[in-house]
Amino acid sequence: MLFEQIAANKRKTVFIVLGFFIFVMLVGCAIGILVYNNYLNGLIMAAVIGAIYIAIMIFSSSRVVMAMNRAQEITSKDQEPVLWDTVESMAMVAGVPMPKVYIVEDDSPNAFATGISPEKGAVAVTRGLLNKLERYELEGVIAHEVAHIRNYDIRLSTIAIALVAVVAILSDLAMRMLFWGSITGGNNNRKSNDNNNGGAQAIIYIIALVFVILAPIIATAIQFALSRNREYLADATAIELTRNPQGLADALRKIGGDTTKMKQPSAASESIYFTTPSKGEKKKKEKAGLFDSHPPISSRIERLEHM
């Protein structure tokens, strides 16, 4: 069951990522039809903007994420011996370099990992997590975060965030160009072509317009679907590392039952946390919604109990 779930989650991730890239290219084609009356121009524009934006996101330092979440680095074992030992042992079992260790001074129990590669990995936990979890529960959470690093999930989520931003940029750019063209008369050639080609061209134009308008919403839904799938994969990988499903399951129960809200959670970082930082009804759902960044805790626990 464990290795079957890991393999299934990896297959789903591949399909989602491929679908995401295809979707972005389709958005480019739609913009090409709307603005240039040539899908190839829009496709090239989407590819260029996407490549540049992804490169910028990937090579930006994880220090930015840590700063956004007010995380302070732990530089020696003497500062937090239990946390340091747990991170070190889980990294050793996972076969990755020892990640940098950070603490967020917040009473809400949570954690996250950053780093586009295992060599640049970092794990951050809240003070609430350290104070409220038993050692075996903490080990499960840390194993989950180290699993994200080993599985290159941070790089994947970074690319997903970049693609969502690219779709938003492309959609906004298209709307501005269409608006400007309608004022300056830049769409006269299109109107002439529409008259010559009849209703078929008009239908294609309308479909492309609706697609571009809805593109940012669809892209966000795809990003969250990818995020939810990677959470399941990290849970399964964590059990591969600890050989103790109960530790992670008990940690999820304890965190799910905790009502302490994070003081100032970073909205941009929500998808990388162990559980959704904003407490409330989201955690009580039995099924994940299209715009939920995490699966329901009850669903994660159920999968763990079958391992």
Short mmCIF file of C-alpha atoms in Angstrom, two decimals:
data_model
loop_
_atom_site.label_atom_id
_atom_site.label_comp_id
_atom_site.label_asym_id
_atom_site.label_seq_id
_atom_site.Cartn_x
_atom_site.Cartn_y
_atom_site.Cartn_z
CA MET A 1 0.00 0.00 0.00
CA LEU A 2 2.77 2.46 0.90
CA PHE A 3 4.83 2.08 -2.26
CA GLU A 4 1.71 1.78 -4.44
CA GLN A 5 0.50 5.13 -3.08
CA ILE A 6 3.88 6.78 -3.66
CA ALA A 7 3.94 5.51 -7.27
CA ALA A 8 0.33 6.57 -7.90
CA ASN A 9 0.92 10.07 -6.51
CA LYS A 10 4.02 10.48 -8.66
CA ARG A 11 2.07 9.49 -11.79
CA LYS A 12 -0.69 11.97 -10.93
CA THR A 13 1.89 14.71 -10.41
CA VAL A 14 3.45 14.08 -13.83
CA PHE A 15 0.04 14.33 -15.52
CA ILE A 16 -0.90 17.50 -13.62
CA VAL A 17 2.41 19.22 -14.41
CA LEU A 18 2.23 18.29 -18.10
CA GLY A 19 -1.36 19.46 -18.19
CA PHE A 20 -0.34 22.74 -16.54
CA PHE A 21 2.32 23.46 -19.16
CA ILE A 22 -0.09 22.59 -21.98
CA PHE A 23 -2.71 24.85 -20.41
CA VAL A 24 -0.30 27.81 -20.32
CA MET A 25 0.58 27.24 -23.97
CA LEU A 26 -3.14 27.11 -24.85
CA VAL A 27 -3.61 30.44 -23.08
CA GLY A 28 -0.83 31.82 -25.27
CA CYS A 29 -2.52 30.46 -28.39
CA ALA A 30 -5.84 32.03 -27.37
CA ILE A 31 -4.14 35.39 -26.84
CA GLY A 32 -2.45 35.07 -30.22
CA ILE A 33 -5.85 34.54 -31.86
CA LEU A 34 -7.40 37.47 -30.01
CA VAL A 35 -4.60 40.00 -30.40
CA TYR A 36 -2.57 38.97 -33.45
CA ASN A 37 -5.05 36.77 -35.36
CA ASN A 38 -2.22 34.20 -35.29
CA TYR A 39 -1.96 31.58 -32.55
CA LEU A 40 1.79 31.09 -33.10
CA ASN A 41 2.66 34.64 -31.99
CA GLY A 42 0.80 34.14 -28.72
CA LEU A 43 2.40 30.73 -28.19
CA ILE A 44 5.89 32.20 -28.55
CA MET A 45 5.01 35.08 -26.21
CA ALA A 46 3.71 32.67 -23.54
CA ALA A 47 6.80 30.45 -23.82
CA VAL A 48 9.22 33.38 -23.50
CA ILE A 49 7.43 35.06 -20.57
CA GLY A 50 6.98 31.70 -18.85
CA ALA A 51 10.65 30.72 -19.18
CA ILE A 52 11.87 34.09 -17.86
CA TYR A 53 9.46 34.15 -14.92
CA ILE A 54 10.16 30.55 -13.90
CA ALA A 55 13.92 31.21 -14.00
CA ILE A 56 13.53 34.27 -11.77
CA MET A 57 11.37 32.34 -9.28
CA ILE A 58 13.65 29.30 -9.14
CA PHE A 59 16.84 31.25 -8.56
CA SER A 60 15.38 33.57 -5.94
CA SER A 61 16.63 32.66 -2.49
CA SER A 62 14.58 30.75 0.08
CA ARG A 63 15.59 33.54 2.50
CA VAL A 64 12.73 35.56 0.99
CA VAL A 65 10.22 32.92 2.10
CA MET A 66 11.77 32.73 5.56
CA ALA A 67 11.67 36.51 5.90
CA MET A 68 8.01 36.61 4.81
CA ASN A 69 7.18 34.16 7.61
CA ARG A 70 9.43 35.83 10.22
CA ALA A 71 11.52 32.68 10.66
CA GLN A 72 14.74 32.81 12.68
CA GLU A 73 17.60 30.43 11.83
CA ILE A 74 18.89 27.98 14.42
CA THR A 75 22.63 27.75 13.87
CA SER A 76 23.64 25.19 16.49
CA LYS A 77 22.29 22.12 18.25
CA ASP A 78 22.57 23.83 21.64
CA GLN A 79 19.77 26.27 20.77
CA GLU A 80 17.09 23.62 20.08
CA PRO A 81 18.57 20.14 20.63
CA VAL A 82 15.36 18.12 20.08
CA LEU A 83 14.48 19.91 16.86
CA TRP A 84 18.06 19.80 15.57
CA ASP A 85 18.43 16.06 16.30
CA THR A 86 15.09 15.26 14.65
CA VAL A 87 15.88 17.18 11.47
CA GLU A 88 19.38 15.69 11.32
CA SER A 89 18.18 12.11 11.78
CA MET A 90 15.36 12.41 9.22
CA ALA A 91 17.74 13.97 6.68
CA MET A 92 20.17 11.11 7.24
CA VAL A 93 17.46 8.49 6.69
CA ALA A 94 16.23 10.32 3.58
CA GLY A 95 19.76 10.54 2.19
CA VAL A 96 19.76 14.32 1.79
CA PRO A 97 22.10 16.98 3.22
CA MET A 98 21.17 18.42 6.58
CA PRO A 99 18.68 21.25 5.86
CA LYS A 100 18.98 24.60 7.56
CA VAL A 101 16.71 24.82 10.60
CA TYR A 102 14.40 27.73 11.42
CA ILE A 103 11.83 28.58 14.09
CA VAL A 104 8.78 30.81 13.70
CA GLU A 105 7.77 32.34 17.03
CA ASP A 106 4.07 31.55 16.77
CA ASP A 107 1.85 29.48 19.09
CA SER A 108 -0.04 27.80 16.25
CA PRO A 109 1.46 24.32 15.49
CA ASN A 110 2.72 24.20 11.91
CA ALA A 111 5.80 23.73 9.74
CA PHE A 112 7.08 24.17 6.18
CA ALA A 113 10.11 23.50 4.01
CA THR A 114 11.86 25.53 1.32
CA GLY A 115 14.73 25.03 -1.11
CA ILE A 116 14.75 24.26 -4.83
CA SER A 117 17.08 21.31 -4.28
CA PRO A 118 18.14 19.05 -1.37
CA GLU A 119 21.44 20.95 -1.20
CA LYS A 120 19.55 24.19 -0.51
CA GLY A 121 16.85 22.76 1.73
CA ALA A 122 15.52 24.41 4.87
CA VAL A 123 12.91 23.33 7.43
CA ALA A 124 10.96 25.75 9.61
CA VAL A 125 8.65 24.89 12.52
CA THR A 126 6.56 27.09 14.76
CA ARG A 127 7.13 27.35 18.49
CA GLY A 128 3.65 25.94 18.93
CA LEU A 129 4.62 22.76 17.09
CA LEU A 130 7.59 22.19 19.40
CA ASN A 131 5.56 22.86 22.53
CA LYS A 132 2.46 20.83 21.65
CA LEU A 133 3.76 17.67 19.95
CA GLU A 134 5.36 14.62 21.45
CA ARG A 135 8.76 13.56 20.10
CA TYR A 136 7.34 10.79 17.87
CA GLU A 137 4.72 13.20 16.47
CA LEU A 138 7.37 15.83 15.78
CA GLU A 139 9.40 13.19 13.96
CA GLY A 140 6.43 12.50 11.67
CA VAL A 141 6.00 16.18 10.80
CA ILE A 142 9.73 16.70 10.19
CA ALA A 143 9.82 13.56 8.03
CA HIS A 144 6.97 15.04 5.97
CA GLU A 145 8.90 18.28 5.42
CA VAL A 146 12.15 16.46 4.61
CA ALA A 147 10.13 14.36 2.14
CA HIS A 148 9.12 17.59 0.37
CA ILE A 149 12.81 18.46 0.03
CA ARG A 150 13.83 14.98 -1.16
CA ASN A 151 10.97 14.85 -3.68
CA TYR A 152 11.88 18.29 -5.12
CA ASP A 153 8.38 19.49 -4.20
CA ILE A 154 9.58 23.01 -3.45
CA ARG A 155 10.94 23.41 -6.96
CA LEU A 156 7.70 22.00 -8.35
CA SER A 157 5.51 24.31 -6.27
CA THR A 158 7.72 27.25 -7.24
CA ILE A 159 7.19 26.45 -10.92
CA ALA A 160 3.44 26.11 -10.31
CA ILE A 161 3.30 29.52 -8.60
CA ALA A 162 5.29 31.00 -11.49
CA LEU A 163 2.93 29.49 -14.08
CA VAL A 164 -0.12 30.88 -12.27
CA ALA A 165 1.56 34.30 -12.28
CA VAL A 166 2.40 33.95 -15.99
CA VAL A 167 -1.22 33.11 -16.83
CA ALA A 168 -2.41 36.14 -14.85
CA ILE A 169 0.14 38.37 -16.62
CA LEU A 170 -0.82 37.03 -20.05
CA SER A 171 -4.53 37.40 -19.37
CA ASP A 172 -4.14 40.97 -18.11
CA LEU A 173 -1.88 41.84 -21.03
CA ALA A 174 -4.40 40.48 -23.51
CA MET A 175 -7.25 42.49 -21.99
CA ARG A 176 -5.20 45.67 -22.10
CA MET A 177 -4.13 45.10 -25.71
CA LEU A 178 -7.70 44.38 -26.77
CA PHE A 179 -8.94 47.50 -24.98
CA TRP A 180 -6.23 49.65 -26.53
CA GLY A 181 -6.89 48.14 -29.95
CA SER A 182 -10.59 48.92 -29.71
CA ILE A 183 -9.76 52.58 -28.98
CA THR A 184 -7.10 53.03 -31.64
CA GLY A 185 -8.86 50.98 -34.28
CA GLY A 186 -6.21 48.28 -34.25
CA ASN A 187 -8.89 45.60 -34.61
CA ASN A 188 -10.10 46.76 -38.03
CA ASN A 189 -8.19 44.01 -39.80
CA ARG A 190 -9.77 41.43 -37.51
CA LYS A 191 -13.27 42.74 -38.21
CA SER A 192 -12.58 42.54 -41.93
CA ASN A 193 -11.37 38.95 -41.60
CA ASP A 194 -14.38 38.03 -39.45
CA ASN A 195 -16.71 39.34 -42.15
CA ASN A 196 -14.88 37.37 -44.84
CA ASN A 197 -14.74 34.08 -42.92
CA GLY A 198 -18.27 34.20 -41.55
CA GLY A 199 -19.50 32.89 -38.22
CA ALA A 200 -16.75 30.30 -37.70
CA GLN A 201 -14.11 32.95 -37.06
CA ALA A 202 -16.42 34.82 -34.70
CA ILE A 203 -17.09 31.65 -32.68
CA ILE A 204 -13.35 30.95 -32.38
CA TYR A 205 -12.80 34.53 -31.25
CA ILE A 206 -15.51 34.29 -28.56
CA ILE A 207 -14.18 30.95 -27.27
CA ALA A 208 -10.65 32.37 -27.09
CA LEU A 209 -11.91 35.46 -25.24
CA VAL A 210 -13.84 33.42 -22.64
CA PHE A 211 -10.84 31.10 -22.21
CA VAL A 212 -8.47 34.01 -21.54
CA ILE A 213 -10.89 35.58 -19.04
CA LEU A 214 -11.27 32.31 -17.10
CA ALA A 215 -7.61 31.29 -17.43
CA PRO A 216 -6.35 32.74 -14.08
CA ILE A 217 -9.11 30.91 -12.16
CA ILE A 218 -8.40 27.61 -13.94
CA ALA A 219 -4.64 28.00 -13.39
CA THR A 220 -5.14 28.56 -9.65
CA ALA A 221 -7.32 25.43 -9.44
CA ILE A 222 -4.60 23.39 -11.20
CA GLN A 223 -1.95 24.75 -8.84
CA PHE A 224 -3.95 23.72 -5.77
CA ALA A 225 -4.65 20.26 -7.25
CA LEU A 226 -0.90 19.82 -7.63
CA SER A 227 -0.33 21.06 -4.07
CA ARG A 228 -2.87 18.61 -2.62
CA ASN A 229 -1.33 15.69 -4.49
CA ARG A 230 2.17 16.56 -3.23
CA GLU A 231 0.87 16.61 0.35
CA TYR A 232 -0.36 13.04 -0.01
CA LEU A 233 2.97 12.04 -1.54
CA ALA A 234 4.94 13.70 1.27
CA ASP A 235 2.79 11.89 3.86
CA ALA A 236 3.50 8.54 2.19
CA THR A 237 7.22 9.31 1.85
CA ALA A 238 7.36 10.33 5.52
CA ILE A 239 6.10 6.89 6.51
CA GLU A 240 8.75 5.34 4.30
CA LEU A 241 11.32 7.27 6.37
CA THR A 242 9.90 6.75 9.88
CA ARG A 243 8.13 3.38 9.43
CA ASN A 244 5.59 4.77 11.90
CA PRO A 245 2.26 5.95 10.40
CA GLN A 246 0.86 6.53 13.90
CA GLY A 247 3.27 9.38 14.63
CA LEU A 248 2.19 11.44 11.63
CA ALA A 249 -1.49 10.53 12.08
CA ASP A 250 -1.44 11.59 15.74
CA ALA A 251 0.33 14.84 14.81
CA LEU A 252 -2.39 15.59 12.23
CA ARG A 253 -5.13 14.89 14.78
CA LYS A 254 -3.51 17.16 17.36
CA ILE A 255 -2.87 19.97 14.87
CA GLY A 256 -6.34 19.59 13.37
CA GLY A 257 -7.91 19.93 16.79
CA ASP A 258 -5.86 22.98 17.72
CA THR A 259 -7.76 26.26 17.33
CA THR A 260 -4.80 28.63 17.70
CA LYS A 261 -4.55 30.88 14.67
CA MET A 262 -1.26 32.06 13.24
CA LYS A 263 -0.68 35.73 14.01
CA GLN A 264 0.35 36.87 10.55
CA PRO A 265 0.42 33.96 8.08
CA SER A 266 1.88 34.77 4.70
CA ALA A 267 -0.87 34.22 2.11
CA ALA A 268 1.76 33.62 -0.59
CA SER A 269 3.26 30.79 1.50
CA GLU A 270 0.02 29.06 2.50
CA SER A 271 0.45 26.12 0.11
CA ILE A 272 3.87 25.14 1.51
CA TYR A 273 2.77 24.77 5.15
CA PHE A 274 2.18 21.35 6.73
CA THR A 275 -1.50 22.25 7.20
CA THR A 276 -3.49 25.30 6.14
CA PRO A 277 -2.30 28.18 8.38
CA SER A 278 -5.79 29.73 8.55
CA LYS A 279 -7.76 27.65 11.06
CA GLY A 280 -11.49 27.14 10.72
CA GLU A 281 -13.99 25.38 8.51
CA LYS A 282 -11.42 24.33 5.93
CA LYS A 283 -10.03 21.78 8.34
CA LYS A 284 -13.44 20.22 8.97
CA LYS A 285 -14.16 19.42 5.32
CA GLU A 286 -14.46 15.79 4.30
CA LYS A 287 -13.57 16.57 0.69
CA ALA A 288 -11.14 19.11 -0.73
CA GLY A 289 -12.52 21.99 -2.77
CA LEU A 290 -11.03 23.19 -6.05
CA PHE A 291 -9.31 26.07 -4.29
CA ASP A 292 -8.05 24.26 -1.19
CA SER A 293 -4.26 24.10 -1.05
CA HIS A 294 -4.31 21.05 1.28
CA PRO A 295 -6.37 17.86 1.44
CA PRO A 296 -8.72 17.55 4.43
CA ILE A 297 -6.89 16.33 7.52
CA SER A 298 -9.42 13.52 7.92
CA SER A 299 -8.56 12.26 4.44
CA ARG A 300 -4.82 12.33 5.18
CA ILE A 301 -5.33 10.43 8.44
CA GLU A 302 -7.50 7.83 6.70
CA ARG A 303 -4.76 7.13 4.15
CA LEU A 304 -2.14 6.85 6.88
CA GLU A 305 -4.25 4.36 8.81
CA HIS A 306 -4.35 2.06 5.77
CA MET A 307 -0.56 1.91 5.50
#
